[in-house]
Amino acid sequence: MKSVISYPNRGNWGDTAYRGNCSGFVIKDLLEFYKPHSFLEVFAGGGTGYEVARELGYSESVHLDLHPQWGGWNALKDDVPINSDFIFCHPPYFDMVIYSGEVWGTPHDDDLSRAKDYQDFITKLNFVHEKLFNSLQINGRLATLIGDCRKQGIYYSIIKDMKFFGTLESHIIKVQHNMSSTRKKYQGKFIPIIHEHLLVFRK
Ligand SMILES: C[S@@+](CC[C@H](N)C(=O)[O-])C[C@H]1O[C@@H](n2cnc3c(N)ncnc32)[C@H](O)[C@@H]1O
């Protein structure tokens, strides 16, 4: 892995139609690089991480999401069920994609993508990150994939506004492919965002 990653083909892991899904290569490369003993994924969504983990032989990895398919685990209310040495976390990017009531099920008050405003989203994200970080084994790592977003002309830098826990070990830029904001209707109005941030924190 290097500090810029780009996967024009996301691979076939998970539900490729799940909105806001990530490339399985991100998770595969992280697991192959860090070689953790135990693996926890939160915000499992379309199952990308689950399929990568099973393919790599992590037969006891744990994958959680508010989506009923993953047991309806609520990052704001429920305990973190294991003390792992590696967590992959791929939260909603504020309200860029609304999950409960649109991607699955009915609207849920604790869905991070339904936070009442940006500050509420950041407060909730900080709460979840602190909880995940506290659950890590000593020397464990928390890898969070998060994007920036633009809404009604305002640029929101989530990584600037969120709290960091532990030591930032790597800041990786992930190139995004097939983004709707790069399509014609926005051309010339603003510079389209075609990257995400992958932050790796060490406890
Ligand atoms: C960006 S998606 C994750 C996509 C996943 N990495 C994939 O490749 O399919 C974010 C996920 O956060 C979940 N989510 C939102 N609020 C949550 C909460 N309070 N607790 C747990 N999961 C939540 C949504 O259901 C959604 O699946």
PDB file of C-alpha atoms and ligand atoms in Angstrom:
ATOM      1  CA  MET A   1       0.000   0.000   0.000  1.00  0.00           C
ATOM      2  CA  LYS A   2       1.092   3.570  -0.636  1.00  0.00           C
ATOM      3  CA  SER A   3      -0.376   6.906   0.459  1.00  0.00           C
ATOM      4  CA  VAL A   4      -2.456   7.205  -2.733  1.00  0.00           C
ATOM      5  CA  ILE A   5      -4.719   4.312  -3.686  1.00  0.00           C
ATOM      6  CA  SER A   6      -6.874   3.963  -6.774  1.00  0.00           C
ATOM      7  CA  TYR A   7      -8.990   1.009  -7.817  1.00  0.00           C
ATOM      8  CA  PRO A   8     -10.794   1.733 -11.097  1.00  0.00           C
ATOM      9  CA  ASN A   9     -12.475  -1.666 -10.746  1.00  0.00           C
ATOM     10  CA  ARG A  10     -13.942  -2.054  -7.231  1.00  0.00           C
ATOM     11  CA  GLY A  11     -13.959  -5.868  -7.416  1.00  0.00           C
ATOM     12  CA  ASN A  12     -16.956  -8.143  -6.939  1.00  0.00           C
ATOM     13  CA  TRP A  13     -17.069  -8.368  -3.134  1.00  0.00           C
ATOM     14  CA  GLY A  14     -20.391  -7.513  -1.527  1.00  0.00           C
ATOM     15  CA  ASP A  15     -23.467  -5.928  -3.056  1.00  0.00           C
ATOM     16  CA  THR A  16     -22.084  -3.742  -5.839  1.00  0.00           C
ATOM     17  CA  ALA A  17     -25.437  -1.922  -6.043  1.00  0.00           C
ATOM     18  CA  TYR A  18     -25.413  -0.882  -2.345  1.00  0.00           C
ATOM     19  CA  ARG A  19     -25.217   2.907  -2.410  1.00  0.00           C
ATOM     20  CA  GLY A  20     -21.972   4.319  -1.049  1.00  0.00           C
ATOM     21  CA  ASN A  21     -20.258   0.930  -1.014  1.00  0.00           C
ATOM     22  CA  CYS A  22     -16.469   0.883  -1.110  1.00  0.00           C
ATOM     23  CA  SER A  23     -14.022  -1.151  -3.100  1.00  0.00           C
ATOM     24  CA  GLY A  24     -13.100  -4.433  -1.449  1.00  0.00           C
ATOM     25  CA  PHE A  25      -9.508  -3.770  -2.469  1.00  0.00           C
ATOM     26  CA  VAL A  26      -9.280  -1.112   0.269  1.00  0.00           C
ATOM     27  CA  ILE A  27     -10.109  -3.673   2.950  1.00  0.00           C
ATOM     28  CA  LYS A  28      -8.077  -6.443   1.296  1.00  0.00           C
ATOM     29  CA  ASP A  29      -4.980  -4.247   1.077  1.00  0.00           C
ATOM     30  CA  LEU A  30      -5.350  -3.110   4.699  1.00  0.00           C
ATOM     31  CA  LEU A  31      -5.746  -6.666   5.995  1.00  0.00           C
ATOM     32  CA  GLU A  32      -2.841  -7.949   3.908  1.00  0.00           C
ATOM     33  CA  PHE A  33      -0.632  -5.061   5.032  1.00  0.00           C
ATOM     34  CA  TYR A  34      -1.388  -5.069   8.769  1.00  0.00           C
ATOM     35  CA  LYS A  35      -2.203  -8.789   9.105  1.00  0.00           C
ATOM     36  CA  PRO A  36      -4.350  -8.341  12.238  1.00  0.00           C
ATOM     37  CA  HIS A  37      -5.297 -11.347  14.393  1.00  0.00           C
ATOM     38  CA  SER A  38      -8.919 -10.290  14.710  1.00  0.00           C
ATOM     39  CA  PHE A  39     -11.048  -8.104  12.473  1.00  0.00           C
ATOM     40  CA  LEU A  40     -14.101  -5.995  13.242  1.00  0.00           C
ATOM     41  CA  GLU A  41     -15.951  -4.014  10.594  1.00  0.00           C
ATOM     42  CA  VAL A  42     -18.563  -1.439  11.527  1.00  0.00           C
ATOM     43  CA  PHE A  43     -20.924   0.118   8.963  1.00  0.00           C
ATOM     44  CA  ALA A  44     -20.791  -3.153   7.011  1.00  0.00           C
ATOM     45  CA  GLY A  45     -23.479  -2.013   4.532  1.00  0.00           C
ATOM     46  CA  GLY A  46     -23.488  -4.134   1.409  1.00  0.00           C
ATOM     47  CA  GLY A  47     -21.178  -6.800   2.822  1.00  0.00           C
ATOM     48  CA  THR A  48     -17.965  -5.848   1.032  1.00  0.00           C
ATOM     49  CA  GLY A  49     -15.812  -6.329   4.133  1.00  0.00           C
ATOM     50  CA  TYR A  50     -17.536  -9.558   5.094  1.00  0.00           C
ATOM     51  CA  GLU A  51     -16.772 -11.176   1.729  1.00  0.00           C
ATOM     52  CA  VAL A  52     -13.174  -9.922   1.686  1.00  0.00           C
ATOM     53  CA  ALA A  53     -12.593 -11.170   5.234  1.00  0.00           C
ATOM     54  CA  ARG A  54     -13.960 -14.637   4.502  1.00  0.00           C
ATOM     55  CA  GLU A  55     -11.877 -14.877   1.331  1.00  0.00           C
ATOM     56  CA  LEU A  56      -8.738 -14.013   3.318  1.00  0.00           C
ATOM     57  CA  GLY A  57      -9.523 -16.653   5.946  1.00  0.00           C
ATOM     58  CA  TYR A  58     -10.881 -14.421   8.735  1.00  0.00           C
ATOM     59  CA  SER A  59     -13.546 -16.965   9.623  1.00  0.00           C
ATOM     60  CA  GLU A  60     -14.471 -15.218  12.890  1.00  0.00           C
ATOM     61  CA  SER A  61     -14.459 -11.611  11.766  1.00  0.00           C
ATOM     62  CA  VAL A  62     -17.407  -9.540  13.011  1.00  0.00           C
ATOM     63  CA  HIS A  63     -19.442  -7.213  10.748  1.00  0.00           C
ATOM     64  CA  LEU A  64     -22.008  -4.779  12.127  1.00  0.00           C
ATOM     65  CA  ASP A  65     -24.502  -2.273  10.754  1.00  0.00           C
ATOM     66  CA  LEU A  66     -27.823  -0.693  11.677  1.00  0.00           C
ATOM     67  CA  HIS A  67     -29.182  -2.446   8.570  1.00  0.00           C
ATOM     68  CA  PRO A  68     -31.303  -5.385   9.822  1.00  0.00           C
ATOM     69  CA  GLN A  69     -29.290  -7.718   7.581  1.00  0.00           C
ATOM     70  CA  TRP A  70     -26.374  -7.247  10.024  1.00  0.00           C
ATOM     71  CA  GLY A  71     -28.443  -7.546  13.182  1.00  0.00           C
ATOM     72  CA  GLY A  72     -29.439  -3.909  13.412  1.00  0.00           C
ATOM     73  CA  TRP A  73     -26.368  -3.050  15.513  1.00  0.00           C
ATOM     74  CA  ASN A  74     -26.657   0.582  16.553  1.00  0.00           C
ATOM     75  CA  ALA A  75     -23.288   2.355  16.781  1.00  0.00           C
ATOM     76  CA  LEU A  76     -24.805   5.041  19.034  1.00  0.00           C
ATOM     77  CA  LYS A  77     -26.427   2.696  21.541  1.00  0.00           C
ATOM     78  CA  ASP A  78     -24.939  -0.803  21.402  1.00  0.00           C
ATOM     79  CA  ASP A  79     -21.702  -2.088  22.876  1.00  0.00           C
ATOM     80  CA  VAL A  80     -18.780  -3.048  20.686  1.00  0.00           C
ATOM     81  CA  PRO A  81     -18.955  -6.857  20.989  1.00  0.00           C
ATOM     82  CA  ILE A  82     -15.250  -7.741  20.634  1.00  0.00           C
ATOM     83  CA  ASN A  83     -11.858  -6.263  21.509  1.00  0.00           C
ATOM     84  CA  SER A  84     -10.132  -6.610  18.167  1.00  0.00           C
ATOM     85  CA  ASP A  85      -6.743  -5.426  16.994  1.00  0.00           C
ATOM     86  CA  PHE A  86      -8.117  -3.991  13.756  1.00  0.00           C
ATOM     87  CA  ILE A  87     -11.335  -2.122  12.996  1.00  0.00           C
ATOM     88  CA  PHE A  88     -12.437  -0.920   9.579  1.00  0.00           C
ATOM     89  CA  CYS A  89     -15.019   1.835   9.787  1.00  0.00           C
ATOM     90  CA  HIS A  90     -16.849   3.279   6.782  1.00  0.00           C
ATOM     91  CA  PRO A  91     -19.526   5.650   8.068  1.00  0.00           C
ATOM     92  CA  PRO A  92     -22.015   7.648   6.018  1.00  0.00           C
ATOM     93  CA  TYR A  93     -20.544  10.857   4.603  1.00  0.00           C
ATOM     94  CA  PHE A  94     -23.054  13.065   6.442  1.00  0.00           C
ATOM     95  CA  ASP A  95     -26.242  12.944   4.318  1.00  0.00           C
ATOM     96  CA  MET A  96     -24.691  12.282   0.904  1.00  0.00           C
ATOM     97  CA  VAL A  97     -26.566   8.978   0.854  1.00  0.00           C
ATOM     98  CA  ILE A  98     -29.518   8.507   3.213  1.00  0.00           C
ATOM     99  CA  TYR A  99     -29.571   4.889   4.377  1.00  0.00           C
ATOM    100  CA  SER A 100     -32.554   3.982   6.564  1.00  0.00           C
ATOM    101  CA  GLY A 101     -35.809   4.482   4.686  1.00  0.00           C
ATOM    102  CA  GLU A 102     -34.057   4.791   1.329  1.00  0.00           C
ATOM    103  CA  VAL A 103     -31.380   2.118   0.912  1.00  0.00           C
ATOM    104  CA  TRP A 104     -33.074  -0.227   3.422  1.00  0.00           C
ATOM    105  CA  GLY A 105     -36.030  -0.431   5.826  1.00  0.00           C
ATOM    106  CA  THR A 106     -37.743   2.552   7.374  1.00  0.00           C
ATOM    107  CA  PRO A 107     -36.224   5.812   8.709  1.00  0.00           C
ATOM    108  CA  HIS A 108     -34.244   5.268  11.923  1.00  0.00           C
ATOM    109  CA  ASP A 109     -33.513   8.143  14.352  1.00  0.00           C
ATOM    110  CA  ASP A 110     -29.966   6.928  15.030  1.00  0.00           C
ATOM    111  CA  ASP A 111     -28.988   6.530  11.395  1.00  0.00           C
ATOM    112  CA  LEU A 112     -25.927   8.793  11.068  1.00  0.00           C
ATOM    113  CA  SER A 113     -27.015   9.802   7.587  1.00  0.00           C
ATOM    114  CA  ARG A 114     -30.180  11.229   9.172  1.00  0.00           C
ATOM    115  CA  ALA A 115     -28.367  13.452  11.674  1.00  0.00           C
ATOM    116  CA  LYS A 116     -30.352  16.654  12.097  1.00  0.00           C
ATOM    117  CA  ASP A 117     -27.537  18.837  10.766  1.00  0.00           C
ATOM    118  CA  TYR A 118     -23.791  18.715  10.058  1.00  0.00           C
ATOM    119  CA  GLN A 119     -22.763  19.494  13.664  1.00  0.00           C
ATOM    120  CA  ASP A 120     -25.031  16.750  14.946  1.00  0.00           C
ATOM    121  CA  PHE A 121     -23.417  14.357  12.455  1.00  0.00           C
ATOM    122  CA  ILE A 122     -19.888  15.307  13.664  1.00  0.00           C
ATOM    123  CA  THR A 123     -20.907  14.900  17.334  1.00  0.00           C
ATOM    124  CA  LYS A 124     -22.291  11.439  16.596  1.00  0.00           C
ATOM    125  CA  LEU A 125     -19.276  10.429  14.511  1.00  0.00           C
ATOM    126  CA  ASN A 126     -16.934  11.508  17.343  1.00  0.00           C
ATOM    127  CA  PHE A 127     -18.953   9.473  19.821  1.00  0.00           C
ATOM    128  CA  VAL A 128     -18.719   6.355  17.618  1.00  0.00           C
ATOM    129  CA  HIS A 129     -14.998   6.801  16.939  1.00  0.00           C
ATOM    130  CA  GLU A 130     -14.229   7.189  20.648  1.00  0.00           C
ATOM    131  CA  LYS A 131     -16.212   4.064  21.455  1.00  0.00           C
ATOM    132  CA  LEU A 132     -14.447   2.060  18.734  1.00  0.00           C
ATOM    133  CA  PHE A 133     -11.034   3.348  19.747  1.00  0.00           C
ATOM    134  CA  ASN A 134     -11.648   2.432  23.397  1.00  0.00           C
ATOM    135  CA  SER A 135     -12.606  -1.107  22.359  1.00  0.00           C
ATOM    136  CA  LEU A 136      -9.307  -1.719  20.540  1.00  0.00           C
ATOM    137  CA  GLN A 137      -6.570  -3.861  21.995  1.00  0.00           C
ATOM    138  CA  ILE A 138      -3.403  -1.953  22.929  1.00  0.00           C
ATOM    139  CA  ASN A 139      -1.428  -1.268  19.714  1.00  0.00           C
ATOM    140  CA  GLY A 140      -4.563  -2.015  17.691  1.00  0.00           C
ATOM    141  CA  ARG A 141      -5.635   0.091  14.738  1.00  0.00           C
ATOM    142  CA  LEU A 142      -8.773   1.886  13.658  1.00  0.00           C
ATOM    143  CA  ALA A 143      -8.974   2.579   9.905  1.00  0.00           C
ATOM    144  CA  THR A 144     -11.708   4.998   8.873  1.00  0.00           C
ATOM    145  CA  LEU A 145     -12.671   5.693   5.287  1.00  0.00           C
ATOM    146  CA  ILE A 146     -14.441   9.040   4.969  1.00  0.00           C
ATOM    147  CA  GLY A 147     -15.114  11.557   2.219  1.00  0.00           C
ATOM    148  CA  ASP A 148     -15.591  15.295   2.046  1.00  0.00           C
ATOM    149  CA  CYS A 149     -18.847  16.663   0.755  1.00  0.00           C
ATOM    150  CA  ARG A 150     -20.319  19.783  -0.747  1.00  0.00           C
ATOM    151  CA  LYS A 151     -23.891  20.886  -0.109  1.00  0.00           C
ATOM    152  CA  GLN A 152     -25.518  23.981  -1.564  1.00  0.00           C
ATOM    153  CA  GLY A 153     -22.079  25.336  -2.416  1.00  0.00           C
ATOM    154  CA  ILE A 154     -20.616  24.795   1.082  1.00  0.00           C
ATOM    155  CA  TYR A 155     -17.613  22.515   1.391  1.00  0.00           C
ATOM    156  CA  TYR A 156     -17.678  20.199   4.429  1.00  0.00           C
ATOM    157  CA  SER A 157     -14.336  18.676   5.401  1.00  0.00           C
ATOM    158  CA  ILE A 158     -15.315  15.907   7.776  1.00  0.00           C
ATOM    159  CA  ILE A 159     -11.702  14.994   8.612  1.00  0.00           C
ATOM    160  CA  LYS A 160     -11.015  18.623   9.599  1.00  0.00           C
ATOM    161  CA  ASP A 161     -14.030  18.774  11.873  1.00  0.00           C
ATOM    162  CA  MET A 162     -13.954  15.359  13.529  1.00  0.00           C
ATOM    163  CA  LYS A 163     -11.861  14.423  16.584  1.00  0.00           C
ATOM    164  CA  PHE A 164      -8.823  12.192  16.228  1.00  0.00           C
ATOM    165  CA  PHE A 165      -8.174   9.431  18.763  1.00  0.00           C
ATOM    166  CA  GLY A 166      -4.766   7.860  19.290  1.00  0.00           C
ATOM    167  CA  THR A 167      -1.851   8.382  16.927  1.00  0.00           C
ATOM    168  CA  LEU A 168      -2.486   9.095  13.294  1.00  0.00           C
ATOM    169  CA  GLU A 169      -0.276   6.503  11.626  1.00  0.00           C
ATOM    170  CA  SER A 170      -1.280   7.001   7.978  1.00  0.00           C
ATOM    171  CA  HIS A 171      -3.340   9.385   5.899  1.00  0.00           C
ATOM    172  CA  ILE A 172      -4.098   7.769   2.567  1.00  0.00           C
ATOM    173  CA  ILE A 173      -5.885   9.467  -0.308  1.00  0.00           C
ATOM    174  CA  LYS A 174      -8.249   7.191  -2.175  1.00  0.00           C
ATOM    175  CA  VAL A 175      -9.183   8.210  -5.700  1.00  0.00           C
ATOM    176  CA  GLN A 176     -12.906   7.879  -6.391  1.00  0.00           C
ATOM    177  CA  HIS A 177     -14.190   6.544  -9.673  1.00  0.00           C
ATOM    178  CA  ASN A 178     -17.559   6.925 -11.426  1.00  0.00           C
ATOM    179  CA  MET A 179     -18.697   9.842  -9.277  1.00  0.00           C
ATOM    180  CA  SER A 180     -21.981  11.530 -10.171  1.00  0.00           C
ATOM    181  CA  SER A 181     -20.546  15.000  -9.279  1.00  0.00           C
ATOM    182  CA  THR A 182     -18.019  14.702 -12.102  1.00  0.00           C
ATOM    183  CA  ARG A 183     -20.814  14.320 -14.650  1.00  0.00           C
ATOM    184  CA  LYS A 184     -21.752  17.081 -17.000  1.00  0.00           C
ATOM    185  CA  LYS A 185     -24.420  19.044 -15.109  1.00  0.00           C
ATOM    186  CA  TYR A 186     -21.924  20.414 -12.530  1.00  0.00           C
ATOM    187  CA  GLN A 187     -19.067  21.128 -14.900  1.00  0.00           C
ATOM    188  CA  GLY A 188     -17.536  24.591 -14.424  1.00  0.00           C
ATOM    189  CA  LYS A 189     -19.496  25.423 -11.238  1.00  0.00           C
ATOM    190  CA  PHE A 190     -17.005  23.919  -8.785  1.00  0.00           C
ATOM    191  CA  ILE A 191     -14.060  21.593  -8.672  1.00  0.00           C
ATOM    192  CA  PRO A 192     -15.529  18.107  -8.254  1.00  0.00           C
ATOM    193  CA  ILE A 193     -14.413  16.010  -5.299  1.00  0.00           C
ATOM    194  CA  ILE A 194     -12.889  12.792  -6.588  1.00  0.00           C
ATOM    195  CA  HIS A 195     -11.085  11.554  -3.500  1.00  0.00           C
ATOM    196  CA  GLU A 196     -11.747  10.126  -0.070  1.00  0.00           C
ATOM    197  CA  HIS A 197      -9.539   9.901   3.031  1.00  0.00           C
ATOM    198  CA  LEU A 198      -8.415   6.696   4.672  1.00  0.00           C
ATOM    199  CA  LEU A 199      -7.077   7.484   8.155  1.00  0.00           C
ATOM    200  CA  VAL A 200      -5.307   4.833  10.195  1.00  0.00           C
ATOM    201  CA  PHE A 201      -5.100   5.499  13.952  1.00  0.00           C
ATOM    202  CA  ARG A 202      -2.986   3.454  16.341  1.00  0.00           C
ATOM    203  CA  LYS A 203      -3.825   2.904  19.996  1.00  0.00           C
TER     204      LYS A 203
HETATM  205  C1  LIG B   1     -20.963   4.144   3.601  1.00  0.00           C
HETATM  206  S1  LIG B   1     -22.081   2.881   4.099  1.00  0.00           S
HETATM  207  C2  LIG B   1     -21.012   1.488   4.308  1.00  0.00           C
HETATM  208  C3  LIG B   1     -20.789   0.763   2.984  1.00  0.00           C
HETATM  209  C4  LIG B   1     -19.953  -0.500   3.084  1.00  0.00           C
HETATM  210  N1  LIG B   1     -18.564  -0.213   3.396  1.00  0.00           N
HETATM  211  C5  LIG B   1     -20.021  -1.252   1.753  1.00  0.00           C
HETATM  212  O1  LIG B   1     -18.993  -1.409   1.064  1.00  0.00           O
HETATM  213  O2  LIG B   1     -21.117  -1.681   1.368  1.00  0.00           O
HETATM  214  C6  LIG B   1     -22.506   3.412   5.727  1.00  0.00           C
HETATM  215  C7  LIG B   1     -23.375   2.468   6.541  1.00  0.00           C
HETATM  216  O3  LIG B   1     -23.610   3.045   7.836  1.00  0.00           O
HETATM  217  C8  LIG B   1     -24.782   2.442   8.358  1.00  0.00           C
HETATM  218  N2  LIG B   1     -25.216   3.195   9.549  1.00  0.00           N
HETATM  219  C9  LIG B   1     -25.734   4.440   9.636  1.00  0.00           C
HETATM  220  N3  LIG B   1     -25.992   4.773  10.910  1.00  0.00           N
HETATM  221  C10 LIG B   1     -25.611   3.718  11.667  1.00  0.00           C
HETATM  222  C11 LIG B   1     -25.635   3.445  13.088  1.00  0.00           C
HETATM  223  N4  LIG B   1     -26.118   4.325  13.979  1.00  0.00           N
HETATM  224  N5  LIG B   1     -25.154   2.251  13.521  1.00  0.00           N
HETATM  225  C12 LIG B   1     -24.674   1.336  12.644  1.00  0.00           C
HETATM  226  N6  LIG B   1     -24.648   1.521  11.296  1.00  0.00           N
HETATM  227  C13 LIG B   1     -25.106   2.708  10.811  1.00  0.00           C
HETATM  228  C14 LIG B   1     -25.735   2.459   7.153  1.00  0.00           C
HETATM  229  O4  LIG B   1     -26.758   1.502   7.285  1.00  0.00           O
HETATM  230  C15 LIG B   1     -24.768   2.155   5.981  1.00  0.00           C
HETATM  231  O5  LIG B   1     -24.832   0.791   5.634  1.00  0.00           O
END
